[in-house]
Amino acid sequence: MTTVTHGFLDDPVFGIVSDVASSLGVRAYVIGGYVRDCFLGRPNDDIDIVVEGSGIALAGAVAQRTSGKVTVFKNFGTAMLRHKGKELEFVGARKESYHRESRKPVVEDGTLEEDQLRRDFTINAMAFSLQKEDYGALVDPFGGIRDLSEGIIRTPLDPDTTYSDDPLRMLRAIRFATRLSEEGHPFTIVPESLDSMRRNRDRLAILSKERIVEELDKILLTSRPSMGFRLMDETGLLELILPALSRLKGVETVDGKGHKENFSHTLQVVDNVASAEAAQGLEPNLWLRWAALLHDIGKPSSKRFVPGSGWTFHGHEVIGARMVPGIFQQLKMPLNEKMKYVQKLVGLHLRPIALVDEEVTDSAVRRLLFDAGDDIDDLMLLCNADITSKNPAKVSRIRANLELVKRKLVEVEEKDAIRNFKNPITGEYVMELFGIPPGKEIGILKEYVKEAILEGEIGNNFEEADALMRKRAAELGLVPVK
Ligand code: ATP
Ligand code: MG
């Protein structure tokens, strides 16, 4: 029986592709993510078109009709065309076979059916016909539509073959389960698939780190990343990908005292960041989510049991910040300002709370502003997300204190403008004033001024800074030359 769908191919571009394919005498189908998302009612502007014939030739002919420009990826045999906000990717239907050492298949031309067989999941293997005679007919050989409505992720072929051929699919399964799951409609990976992932986890070794991180990023950017990380953990993938995160698992007990389960806590914090961003109408900030994921990464190596008082993780934020570059490097992630941002947030994540535990003095607030700079709002968001206590009284107390810090931050910033602190005294000014070459005095004087400003001894302005600097310079034996 053929199900002909209505409404999904209304966009005129599908009619154009259909006409052009028919005039070239080739069969073309919309396939994959676009079809899936139509049924899920999720907007998707990426359209994959599979052709029994040359994808590149069809793309070229369509481009002539739409006066568009084609980008050809010769190595992949694909061509991309943009049209009115949609991105169309054309590919010839293919049959694949794999070598053990690589996830790059040997590719031959094939039929639609053969092409569907090589796709990762039943829900990603559905196609809409673009042929005149059955325009919009759903071609769904593996029951993708049923799996979609039941929220099931399963492979068309034997999972061992699917995952061993291309182990990236294990992470894709987890990513789709995480992304597609919604309140009231969860997606689960079938048990045979999960078992197969456990068996095939060593196959991850053939993947490039970049592809793995791409999937991690996509999982982190979902509305509930914890689900993906739990699945990675349950299948043994996490241990291979991010061992430092796996090490947060478990609770040790001494003298009947256990500590917080840091893995669950961490995942909760990542989810909290995601919900807070959504609630505040912010775009998902990938690097803030990485910071949340890694914020307690230093806990295992800082863990101590102090008889009589219990567990401490003293200095874990410092250890954690030091671990960040190594983790980024190991995953071949950028070692640029993004890494520094994550490192900074991990290193500072206790500061706002520590501040309220003592007393919210102006100088402590100025120092926090100085250290966090423009990332202060992100730090405060992370700090709020870090509150996962089950004790409501404790939670509301900490939240109230953080609000106090926030108000203080605004107040102090308005007064002293520390956020983008620029020392009013520059090195050039000092050298010219005293007629001295570069040397350690300059650092000493600038540091002295900075400290005085942060401590609130002088205001953040040139006049006061200059006067103070001249006084200190005199003590060092420096005399102005003019
Ligand atoms: P997204 O919305 O994330 O782009 P998508 O389903 O479109 O989801 P893509 O990565 O764009 O995912 O891939 C397009 C289609 O190509 C998939 O729906 C699937 O049919 C197929 N596909 C992609 N990657 C693989 C893979 N590694 N193995 C098998 N099939 C794949
Ligand atoms: Mg896509």
Short mmCIF file of C-alpha atoms and ligand atoms in Angstrom, two decimals:
data_model
loop_
_atom_site.label_atom_id
_atom_site.label_comp_id
_atom_site.label_asym_id
_atom_site.label_seq_id
_atom_site.Cartn_x
_atom_site.Cartn_y
_atom_site.Cartn_z
CA MET A 1 0.00 0.00 0.00
CA THR A 2 1.27 3.46 -0.78
CA THR A 3 0.70 6.32 1.62
CA VAL A 4 0.61 9.56 -0.28
CA THR A 5 1.38 12.46 1.99
CA HIS A 6 -0.07 15.90 1.54
CA GLY A 7 1.29 19.26 2.47
CA PHE A 8 4.89 18.23 3.05
CA LEU A 9 6.04 18.97 -0.49
CA ASP A 10 4.07 22.17 -1.03
CA ASP A 11 7.16 24.33 -1.34
CA PRO A 12 7.49 25.12 -5.07
CA VAL A 13 11.11 23.99 -5.05
CA PHE A 14 9.97 20.35 -4.82
CA GLY A 15 7.87 20.81 -7.95
CA ILE A 16 10.88 22.20 -9.78
CA VAL A 17 13.09 19.26 -8.75
CA SER A 18 10.30 16.90 -9.81
CA ASP A 19 9.95 18.53 -13.25
CA VAL A 20 13.67 18.63 -13.87
CA ALA A 21 14.19 15.01 -12.76
CA SER A 22 11.37 13.91 -15.05
CA SER A 23 12.85 15.76 -18.02
CA LEU A 24 16.24 14.15 -17.32
CA GLY A 25 14.55 10.77 -17.02
CA VAL A 26 15.81 10.07 -13.49
CA ARG A 27 13.94 9.15 -10.31
CA ALA A 28 14.41 11.53 -7.40
CA TYR A 29 13.30 11.37 -3.75
CA VAL A 30 13.40 13.57 -0.70
CA ILE A 31 15.07 11.47 1.99
CA GLY A 32 16.32 11.42 5.56
CA GLY A 33 16.06 14.19 8.13
CA TYR A 34 13.61 16.35 6.20
CA VAL A 35 11.08 13.53 5.90
CA ARG A 36 11.49 12.61 9.56
CA ASP A 37 11.05 16.19 10.69
CA CYS A 38 7.93 16.65 8.54
CA PHE A 39 6.19 13.96 10.57
CA LEU A 40 7.52 15.37 13.82
CA GLY A 41 6.24 18.80 12.86
CA ARG A 42 9.72 20.25 13.28
CA PRO A 43 10.82 22.86 10.77
CA ASN A 44 13.88 21.82 8.77
CA ASP A 45 15.43 23.81 5.94
CA ASP A 46 17.97 21.14 5.01
CA ILE A 47 16.60 18.97 2.27
CA ASP A 48 18.40 15.86 1.10
CA ILE A 49 17.50 14.68 -2.39
CA VAL A 50 18.58 11.24 -3.53
CA VAL A 51 18.59 10.44 -7.24
CA GLU A 52 18.80 7.15 -9.07
CA GLY A 53 21.45 8.66 -11.30
CA SER A 54 23.81 11.59 -10.90
CA GLY A 55 23.08 13.95 -8.02
CA ILE A 56 25.50 16.48 -9.40
CA ALA A 57 23.84 16.51 -12.84
CA LEU A 58 20.37 16.93 -11.34
CA ALA A 59 21.58 19.75 -9.08
CA GLY A 60 23.10 21.50 -12.10
CA ALA A 61 19.88 21.25 -14.09
CA VAL A 62 17.78 22.46 -11.15
CA ALA A 63 20.16 25.38 -10.67
CA GLN A 64 19.60 26.43 -14.29
CA ARG A 65 15.86 26.59 -13.62
CA THR A 66 16.23 28.53 -10.37
CA SER A 67 19.19 30.69 -11.46
CA GLY A 68 20.97 29.35 -8.38
CA LYS A 69 24.59 28.44 -7.85
CA VAL A 70 25.69 24.87 -7.23
CA THR A 71 28.55 23.89 -4.98
CA VAL A 72 29.91 20.53 -6.01
CA PHE A 73 31.69 18.20 -3.59
CA LYS A 74 33.37 15.94 -6.10
CA ASN A 75 34.91 13.60 -3.52
CA PHE A 76 31.51 12.83 -2.05
CA GLY A 77 29.62 12.91 -5.34
CA THR A 78 27.24 15.47 -3.89
CA ALA A 79 26.10 18.94 -4.86
CA MET A 80 24.52 21.67 -2.80
CA LEU A 81 22.14 24.35 -3.91
CA ARG A 82 20.54 27.15 -1.91
CA HIS A 83 17.07 28.30 -2.81
CA LYS A 84 14.97 30.79 -0.88
CA GLY A 85 16.31 29.91 2.54
CA LYS A 86 16.41 26.18 1.89
CA GLU A 87 19.55 24.17 1.41
CA LEU A 88 19.20 21.30 -1.01
CA GLU A 89 21.79 18.55 -1.04
CA PHE A 90 21.75 16.23 -4.05
CA VAL A 91 23.32 12.80 -4.02
CA GLY A 92 23.20 9.77 -6.28
CA ALA A 93 21.61 6.67 -4.72
CA ARG A 94 24.41 4.41 -3.58
CA LYS A 95 25.27 1.02 -2.34
CA GLU A 96 28.06 0.73 0.17
CA SER A 97 30.50 -1.78 1.51
CA TYR A 98 33.03 -1.24 4.25
CA HIS A 99 36.60 -2.06 5.13
CA ARG A 100 37.40 -2.76 8.73
CA GLU A 101 39.96 0.02 9.15
CA SER A 102 37.87 2.91 7.95
CA ARG A 103 34.43 4.41 8.17
CA LYS A 104 34.79 5.49 4.56
CA PRO A 105 32.84 3.01 2.49
CA VAL A 106 33.49 1.69 -0.98
CA VAL A 107 30.62 3.24 -2.91
CA GLU A 108 28.82 2.04 -6.01
CA ASP A 109 25.76 3.41 -7.78
CA GLY A 110 22.59 1.83 -6.47
CA THR A 111 18.83 1.95 -6.28
CA LEU A 112 16.72 3.85 -3.79
CA GLU A 113 16.21 0.66 -1.83
CA GLU A 114 19.93 -0.05 -1.63
CA ASP A 115 20.48 3.53 -0.59
CA GLN A 116 17.90 3.29 2.17
CA LEU A 117 19.55 0.13 3.46
CA ARG A 118 22.83 1.94 4.13
CA ARG A 119 21.15 4.65 6.19
CA ASP A 120 21.64 4.75 9.91
CA PHE A 121 18.15 4.47 11.42
CA THR A 122 14.71 3.50 10.25
CA ILE A 123 13.43 6.97 11.10
CA ASN A 124 16.17 8.46 8.91
CA ALA A 125 15.61 6.13 5.96
CA MET A 126 12.18 7.30 4.85
CA ALA A 127 11.72 8.97 1.48
CA PHE A 128 9.08 10.98 -0.37
CA SER A 129 8.71 10.28 -4.07
CA LEU A 130 9.09 13.23 -6.41
CA GLN A 131 7.82 11.24 -9.41
CA LYS A 132 4.79 12.63 -11.24
CA GLU A 133 2.84 9.40 -10.93
CA ASP A 134 3.07 9.11 -7.14
CA TYR A 135 4.21 12.57 -6.03
CA GLY A 136 4.51 12.67 -2.23
CA ALA A 137 4.29 8.89 -1.77
CA LEU A 138 6.09 7.73 1.34
CA VAL A 139 8.70 5.05 0.71
CA ASP A 140 9.31 3.48 4.09
CA PRO A 141 10.68 -0.04 3.78
CA PHE A 142 11.71 -0.48 7.44
CA GLY A 143 8.72 0.87 9.35
CA GLY A 144 10.29 4.23 10.08
CA ILE A 145 6.89 5.85 10.50
CA ARG A 146 5.90 3.37 13.21
CA ASP A 147 9.23 3.82 15.00
CA LEU A 148 8.80 7.56 14.81
CA SER A 149 5.38 7.51 16.43
CA GLU A 150 6.55 5.05 19.08
CA GLY A 151 9.77 6.96 19.67
CA ILE A 152 12.10 4.14 18.75
CA ILE A 153 15.60 4.34 17.33
CA ARG A 154 16.63 1.21 15.50
CA THR A 155 18.95 0.37 12.62
CA PRO A 156 17.60 -1.03 9.33
CA LEU A 157 20.33 -3.69 9.25
CA ASP A 158 21.79 -5.85 11.99
CA PRO A 159 23.10 -3.30 14.54
CA ASP A 160 26.49 -5.01 14.76
CA THR A 161 26.98 -4.41 11.04
CA THR A 162 25.64 -0.87 11.19
CA TYR A 163 27.77 0.23 14.14
CA SER A 164 30.89 -1.65 13.24
CA ASP A 165 30.84 -0.31 9.65
CA ASP A 166 30.52 3.25 10.84
CA PRO A 167 30.84 3.70 14.62
CA LEU A 168 29.82 7.35 14.32
CA ARG A 169 26.30 5.96 14.13
CA MET A 170 26.48 4.99 17.81
CA LEU A 171 26.87 8.64 18.71
CA ARG A 172 24.27 9.64 16.15
CA ALA A 173 21.77 7.24 17.76
CA ILE A 174 22.41 8.86 21.12
CA ARG A 175 22.23 12.33 19.64
CA PHE A 176 18.88 11.66 17.93
CA ALA A 177 17.43 10.02 21.04
CA THR A 178 18.47 13.06 23.07
CA ARG A 179 17.37 15.67 20.59
CA LEU A 180 14.06 14.16 19.55
CA SER A 181 12.91 13.29 23.06
CA GLU A 182 10.34 15.67 24.32
CA GLU A 183 8.25 15.89 27.41
CA GLY A 184 5.61 13.20 26.93
CA HIS A 185 7.25 11.67 23.86
CA PRO A 186 10.57 10.11 24.74
CA PHE A 187 12.76 8.41 22.16
CA THR A 188 14.55 5.27 23.19
CA ILE A 189 17.25 3.25 21.50
CA VAL A 190 16.18 -0.39 21.17
CA PRO A 191 17.96 -2.76 23.60
CA GLU A 192 19.62 -4.75 20.77
CA SER A 193 21.16 -1.53 19.58
CA LEU A 194 22.41 -0.60 23.05
CA ASP A 195 23.91 -4.07 23.49
CA SER A 196 25.55 -3.78 20.12
CA MET A 197 27.07 -0.42 21.06
CA ARG A 198 28.58 -1.99 24.17
CA ARG A 199 30.06 -4.75 22.01
CA ASN A 200 31.32 -2.36 19.35
CA ARG A 201 32.51 0.51 21.48
CA ASP A 202 36.16 -0.11 20.65
CA ARG A 203 35.31 0.69 17.05
CA LEU A 204 35.23 4.35 18.10
CA ALA A 205 38.98 4.18 17.59
CA ILE A 206 38.57 4.58 13.83
CA LEU A 207 36.72 7.88 14.18
CA SER A 208 38.45 11.21 14.02
CA LYS A 209 38.23 13.24 17.21
CA GLU A 210 36.64 16.06 15.24
CA ARG A 211 33.64 13.90 14.29
CA ILE A 212 33.23 12.71 17.86
CA VAL A 213 33.32 16.26 19.19
CA GLU A 214 30.80 17.35 16.55
CA GLU A 215 28.35 14.86 18.05
CA LEU A 216 29.20 15.84 21.62
CA ASP A 217 28.56 19.47 20.72
CA LYS A 218 25.20 18.61 19.19
CA ILE A 219 24.23 16.64 22.29
CA LEU A 220 25.33 19.50 24.52
CA LEU A 221 23.19 21.91 22.52
CA THR A 222 19.95 19.96 23.09
CA SER A 223 17.46 21.00 25.73
CA ARG A 224 18.36 18.06 27.99
CA PRO A 225 21.96 17.01 27.36
CA SER A 226 22.05 14.75 30.44
CA MET A 227 20.11 12.10 28.55
CA GLY A 228 22.85 11.80 25.92
CA PHE A 229 25.65 11.63 28.45
CA ARG A 230 23.81 8.97 30.44
CA LEU A 231 23.38 6.91 27.30
CA MET A 232 27.06 7.33 26.48
CA ASP A 233 27.87 6.20 29.97
CA GLU A 234 25.54 3.19 29.90
CA THR A 235 27.02 2.00 26.60
CA GLY A 236 30.61 2.42 27.77
CA LEU A 237 31.33 5.08 25.15
CA LEU A 238 31.87 7.89 27.63
CA GLU A 239 34.76 6.13 29.31
CA LEU A 240 36.55 6.05 25.97
CA ILE A 241 35.64 9.57 24.87
CA LEU A 242 35.83 11.60 28.08
CA PRO A 243 37.37 9.43 30.80
CA ALA A 244 37.72 12.41 33.13
CA LEU A 245 33.95 12.76 33.18
CA SER A 246 33.41 9.05 33.83
CA ARG A 247 35.68 9.35 36.83
CA LEU A 248 33.11 11.59 38.53
CA LYS A 249 30.88 8.58 38.95
CA GLY A 250 30.20 6.86 42.21
CA VAL A 251 30.06 7.66 45.89
CA GLU A 252 32.72 6.67 48.39
CA THR A 253 31.69 6.13 51.99
CA VAL A 254 33.91 6.43 55.05
CA ASP A 255 32.62 6.24 58.63
CA GLY A 256 29.12 6.04 57.19
CA LYS A 257 29.55 9.33 55.39
CA GLY A 258 29.15 9.55 51.62
CA HIS A 259 29.72 12.53 49.34
CA LYS A 260 27.70 14.03 46.54
CA GLU A 261 27.47 11.85 43.40
CA ASN A 262 29.37 14.17 41.14
CA PHE A 263 28.44 12.64 37.79
CA SER A 264 24.70 13.09 38.29
CA HIS A 265 25.31 16.48 39.81
CA THR A 266 27.35 17.56 36.78
CA LEU A 267 24.71 16.39 34.32
CA GLN A 268 22.06 18.20 36.33
CA VAL A 269 24.11 21.38 36.12
CA VAL A 270 24.40 21.08 32.33
CA ASP A 271 20.62 20.60 32.08
CA ASN A 272 20.09 23.56 34.39
CA VAL A 273 22.22 25.74 32.14
CA ALA A 274 20.14 24.62 29.15
CA SER A 275 16.85 25.39 30.92
CA ALA A 276 18.10 28.73 32.22
CA GLU A 277 19.18 29.79 28.75
CA ALA A 278 15.80 28.81 27.34
CA ALA A 279 13.94 30.56 30.15
CA GLN A 280 15.92 33.75 29.62
CA GLY A 281 15.47 33.62 25.84
CA LEU A 282 19.21 33.22 25.28
CA GLU A 283 20.75 31.36 22.37
CA PRO A 284 22.37 28.12 23.54
CA ASN A 285 25.97 28.89 24.42
CA LEU A 286 28.00 25.81 23.52
CA TRP A 287 31.04 26.89 25.53
CA LEU A 288 29.04 27.66 28.63
CA ARG A 289 27.68 24.14 28.37
CA TRP A 290 31.20 22.76 28.07
CA ALA A 291 32.10 24.76 31.15
CA ALA A 292 29.15 23.23 33.00
CA LEU A 293 30.17 19.76 31.85
CA LEU A 294 33.72 20.25 33.10
CA HIS A 295 33.08 22.46 36.12
CA ASP A 296 33.74 19.73 38.71
CA ILE A 297 36.25 17.76 36.68
CA GLY A 298 38.91 18.39 39.34
CA LYS A 299 36.90 16.72 42.10
CA PRO A 300 38.30 13.18 41.94
CA SER A 301 41.89 14.34 42.38
CA SER A 302 41.05 16.81 45.15
CA LYS A 303 38.86 14.46 47.15
CA ARG A 304 39.85 14.03 50.83
CA PHE A 305 38.11 12.56 53.81
CA VAL A 306 38.70 14.63 56.92
CA PRO A 307 37.86 12.54 59.99
CA GLY A 308 35.30 14.25 62.12
CA SER A 309 34.08 16.65 59.43
CA GLY A 310 33.63 14.64 56.23
CA TRP A 311 34.48 14.91 52.54
CA THR A 312 36.15 17.92 51.00
CA PHE A 313 37.06 18.76 47.42
CA HIS A 314 39.27 21.61 48.36
CA GLY A 315 40.82 23.42 45.39
CA HIS A 316 38.94 21.34 42.84
CA GLU A 317 38.18 24.45 40.79
CA VAL A 318 41.91 25.18 40.43
CA ILE A 319 42.74 21.59 39.54
CA GLY A 320 39.77 21.52 37.16
CA ALA A 321 40.83 24.69 35.37
CA ARG A 322 44.30 23.20 34.94
CA MET A 323 42.81 20.05 33.41
CA VAL A 324 40.81 21.90 30.76
CA PRO A 325 43.60 22.45 28.18
CA GLY A 326 44.57 18.77 28.34
CA ILE A 327 41.01 17.65 27.78
CA PHE A 328 40.57 20.04 24.86
CA GLN A 329 43.86 18.90 23.36
CA GLN A 330 43.02 15.25 23.74
CA LEU A 331 39.74 15.84 21.89
CA LYS A 332 41.49 18.01 19.28
CA MET A 333 39.26 20.91 20.26
CA PRO A 334 40.41 24.46 19.67
CA LEU A 335 43.03 25.71 22.11
CA ASN A 336 41.97 29.30 21.55
CA GLU A 337 39.91 31.86 23.46
CA LYS A 338 37.00 29.36 23.71
CA MET A 339 39.20 27.04 25.72
CA LYS A 340 40.35 29.96 27.86
CA TYR A 341 36.72 30.91 28.45
CA VAL A 342 35.86 27.39 29.63
CA GLN A 343 38.98 27.32 31.76
CA LYS A 344 38.11 30.66 33.31
CA LEU A 345 34.56 29.67 34.18
CA VAL A 346 35.71 26.36 35.67
CA GLY A 347 38.31 28.21 37.72
CA LEU A 348 35.87 30.84 38.95
CA HIS A 349 32.74 28.76 39.44
CA LEU A 350 32.91 28.84 43.24
CA ARG A 351 33.73 32.50 43.61
CA PRO A 352 30.25 34.07 43.65
CA ILE A 353 29.07 31.57 46.26
CA ALA A 354 32.25 31.88 48.31
CA LEU A 355 31.67 35.59 48.28
CA VAL A 356 28.32 35.34 50.02
CA ASP A 357 29.62 32.86 52.53
CA GLU A 358 31.85 35.62 53.81
CA GLU A 359 30.63 39.14 53.33
CA VAL A 360 29.83 40.87 50.09
CA THR A 361 32.39 43.65 50.31
CA ASP A 362 32.90 46.09 47.46
CA SER A 363 36.49 45.04 47.02
CA ALA A 364 35.57 41.34 46.73
CA VAL A 365 32.95 42.26 44.12
CA ARG A 366 35.47 44.41 42.24
CA ARG A 367 37.93 41.51 42.20
CA LEU A 368 35.30 39.15 40.88
CA LEU A 369 34.37 41.64 38.15
CA PHE A 370 38.03 42.09 37.31
CA ASP A 371 38.65 38.34 37.05
CA ALA A 372 35.45 37.46 35.17
CA GLY A 373 35.35 40.52 32.91
CA ASP A 374 32.69 40.32 30.25
CA ASP A 375 31.92 36.72 31.18
CA ILE A 376 30.46 37.68 34.54
CA ASP A 377 26.85 37.07 33.43
CA ASP A 378 27.72 33.61 32.13
CA LEU A 379 29.53 32.89 35.38
CA MET A 380 26.50 33.90 37.41
CA LEU A 381 24.28 31.71 35.26
CA LEU A 382 26.62 28.76 35.78
CA CYS A 383 26.74 29.45 39.48
CA ASN A 384 22.94 29.39 39.74
CA ALA A 385 22.84 26.20 37.70
CA ASP A 386 25.32 24.65 40.14
CA ILE A 387 22.71 24.68 42.91
CA THR A 388 21.32 21.16 42.83
CA SER A 389 20.62 20.59 46.49
CA LYS A 390 17.39 18.75 47.30
CA ASN A 391 16.93 20.85 50.40
CA PRO A 392 14.50 23.66 49.47
CA ALA A 393 15.48 25.89 52.37
CA LYS A 394 19.13 25.66 51.43
CA VAL A 395 18.37 26.30 47.78
CA SER A 396 16.36 29.43 48.44
CA ARG A 397 19.00 30.75 50.82
CA ILE A 398 21.79 30.33 48.25
CA ARG A 399 19.66 31.79 45.49
CA ALA A 400 18.82 34.82 47.57
CA ASN A 401 22.49 35.33 48.34
CA LEU A 402 23.40 35.07 44.68
CA GLU A 403 20.77 37.69 43.91
CA LEU A 404 22.46 39.92 46.43
CA VAL A 405 25.79 39.38 44.69
CA LYS A 406 24.16 40.19 41.36
CA ARG A 407 22.79 43.47 42.66
CA LYS A 408 26.15 44.34 44.14
CA LEU A 409 27.84 43.53 40.83
CA VAL A 410 25.61 45.99 39.02
CA GLU A 411 26.10 48.65 41.68
CA VAL A 412 29.88 48.37 41.77
CA GLU A 413 30.17 48.19 38.01
CA GLU A 414 28.14 51.38 37.61
CA LYS A 415 30.40 53.12 40.08
CA ASP A 416 33.81 51.75 39.18
CA ALA A 417 33.59 50.27 35.64
CA ILE A 418 35.82 47.28 36.42
CA ARG A 419 34.35 44.87 33.91
CA ASN A 420 36.62 45.93 31.09
CA PHE A 421 39.35 47.10 33.37
CA LYS A 422 42.08 49.10 31.65
CA ASN A 423 44.79 50.34 33.93
CA PRO A 424 44.67 54.15 33.82
CA ILE A 425 48.45 54.06 34.03
CA THR A 426 50.14 52.68 30.93
CA GLY A 427 53.71 51.50 30.57
CA GLU A 428 54.47 54.15 27.92
CA TYR A 429 53.29 56.90 30.25
CA VAL A 430 55.55 55.72 33.07
CA MET A 431 58.59 55.38 30.79
CA GLU A 432 58.11 58.84 29.33
CA LEU A 433 57.40 60.50 32.67
CA PHE A 434 60.54 59.19 34.33
CA GLY A 435 62.67 58.83 31.19
CA ILE A 436 63.31 55.14 31.88
CA PRO A 437 63.58 52.12 29.58
CA PRO A 438 61.33 49.05 29.93
CA GLY A 439 62.04 47.34 33.23
CA LYS A 440 60.51 45.86 36.37
CA GLU A 441 59.57 49.25 37.91
CA ILE A 442 56.83 49.65 35.34
CA GLY A 443 55.17 46.39 36.33
CA ILE A 444 55.49 47.26 40.01
CA LEU A 445 53.83 50.65 39.57
CA LYS A 446 50.99 49.38 37.39
CA GLU A 447 50.26 46.51 39.77
CA TYR A 448 50.27 48.92 42.72
CA VAL A 449 47.68 51.12 41.02
CA LYS A 450 45.52 48.18 40.00
CA GLU A 451 45.50 46.78 43.53
CA ALA A 452 44.58 50.15 44.99
CA ILE A 453 41.66 50.47 42.59
CA LEU A 454 40.39 46.96 43.28
CA GLU A 455 40.72 47.51 47.00
CA GLY A 456 38.78 50.75 46.65
CA GLU A 457 41.58 52.88 48.04
CA ILE A 458 41.39 55.12 45.00
CA GLY A 459 38.79 55.56 42.26
CA ASN A 460 39.20 54.06 38.81
CA ASN A 461 40.38 57.28 37.14
CA PHE A 462 43.58 58.80 35.84
CA GLU A 463 43.94 61.66 38.34
CA GLU A 464 43.87 59.53 41.47
CA ALA A 465 45.89 56.77 39.81
CA ASP A 466 48.55 59.23 38.63
CA ALA A 467 48.91 60.82 42.05
CA LEU A 468 49.27 57.44 43.76
CA MET A 469 51.70 56.17 41.15
CA ARG A 470 53.96 59.24 41.54
CA LYS A 471 54.05 58.72 45.31
CA ARG A 472 55.07 55.08 44.96
CA ALA A 473 57.59 55.98 42.24
CA ALA A 474 59.26 58.46 44.55
CA GLU A 475 59.77 55.63 47.06
CA LEU A 476 61.50 53.69 44.29
CA GLY A 477 63.78 56.66 43.66
CA LEU A 478 62.17 57.69 40.38
CA VAL A 479 62.03 61.39 39.55
CA PRO A 480 59.95 62.88 36.74
CA VAL A 481 62.09 64.24 33.91
CA LYS A 482 59.68 67.03 33.07
P1 ATP B 1 19.97 16.76 11.16
O1 ATP B 1 18.69 17.45 11.39
O2 ATP B 1 20.79 16.62 12.39
O3 ATP B 1 20.76 17.29 10.00
P2 ATP B 1 19.68 14.49 9.49
O4 ATP B 1 18.89 13.23 9.63
O5 ATP B 1 19.39 15.36 8.34
O6 ATP B 1 19.54 15.26 10.85
P3 ATP B 1 22.36 14.39 8.52
O7 ATP B 1 23.63 14.16 9.26
O8 ATP B 1 22.14 15.71 7.87
O9 ATP B 1 21.19 14.06 9.54
O10 ATP B 1 22.26 13.24 7.45
C1 ATP B 1 21.23 13.18 6.48
C2 ATP B 1 20.79 11.75 6.30
O11 ATP B 1 21.89 10.97 5.82
C3 ATP B 1 20.32 11.05 7.55
O12 ATP B 1 18.95 11.28 7.78
C4 ATP B 1 20.63 9.61 7.25
O13 ATP B 1 19.64 9.05 6.42
C5 ATP B 1 21.89 9.68 6.42
N1 ATP B 1 23.13 9.57 7.21
C6 ATP B 1 23.88 10.57 7.68
N2 ATP B 1 24.96 10.12 8.30
C7 ATP B 1 24.92 8.79 8.23
C8 ATP B 1 25.76 7.74 8.67
N3 ATP B 1 26.87 7.99 9.36
N4 ATP B 1 25.40 6.46 8.39
C9 ATP B 1 24.28 6.22 7.69
N5 ATP B 1 23.44 7.15 7.26
C10 ATP B 1 23.75 8.43 7.51
MG MG B 2 20.56 17.15 7.80
#
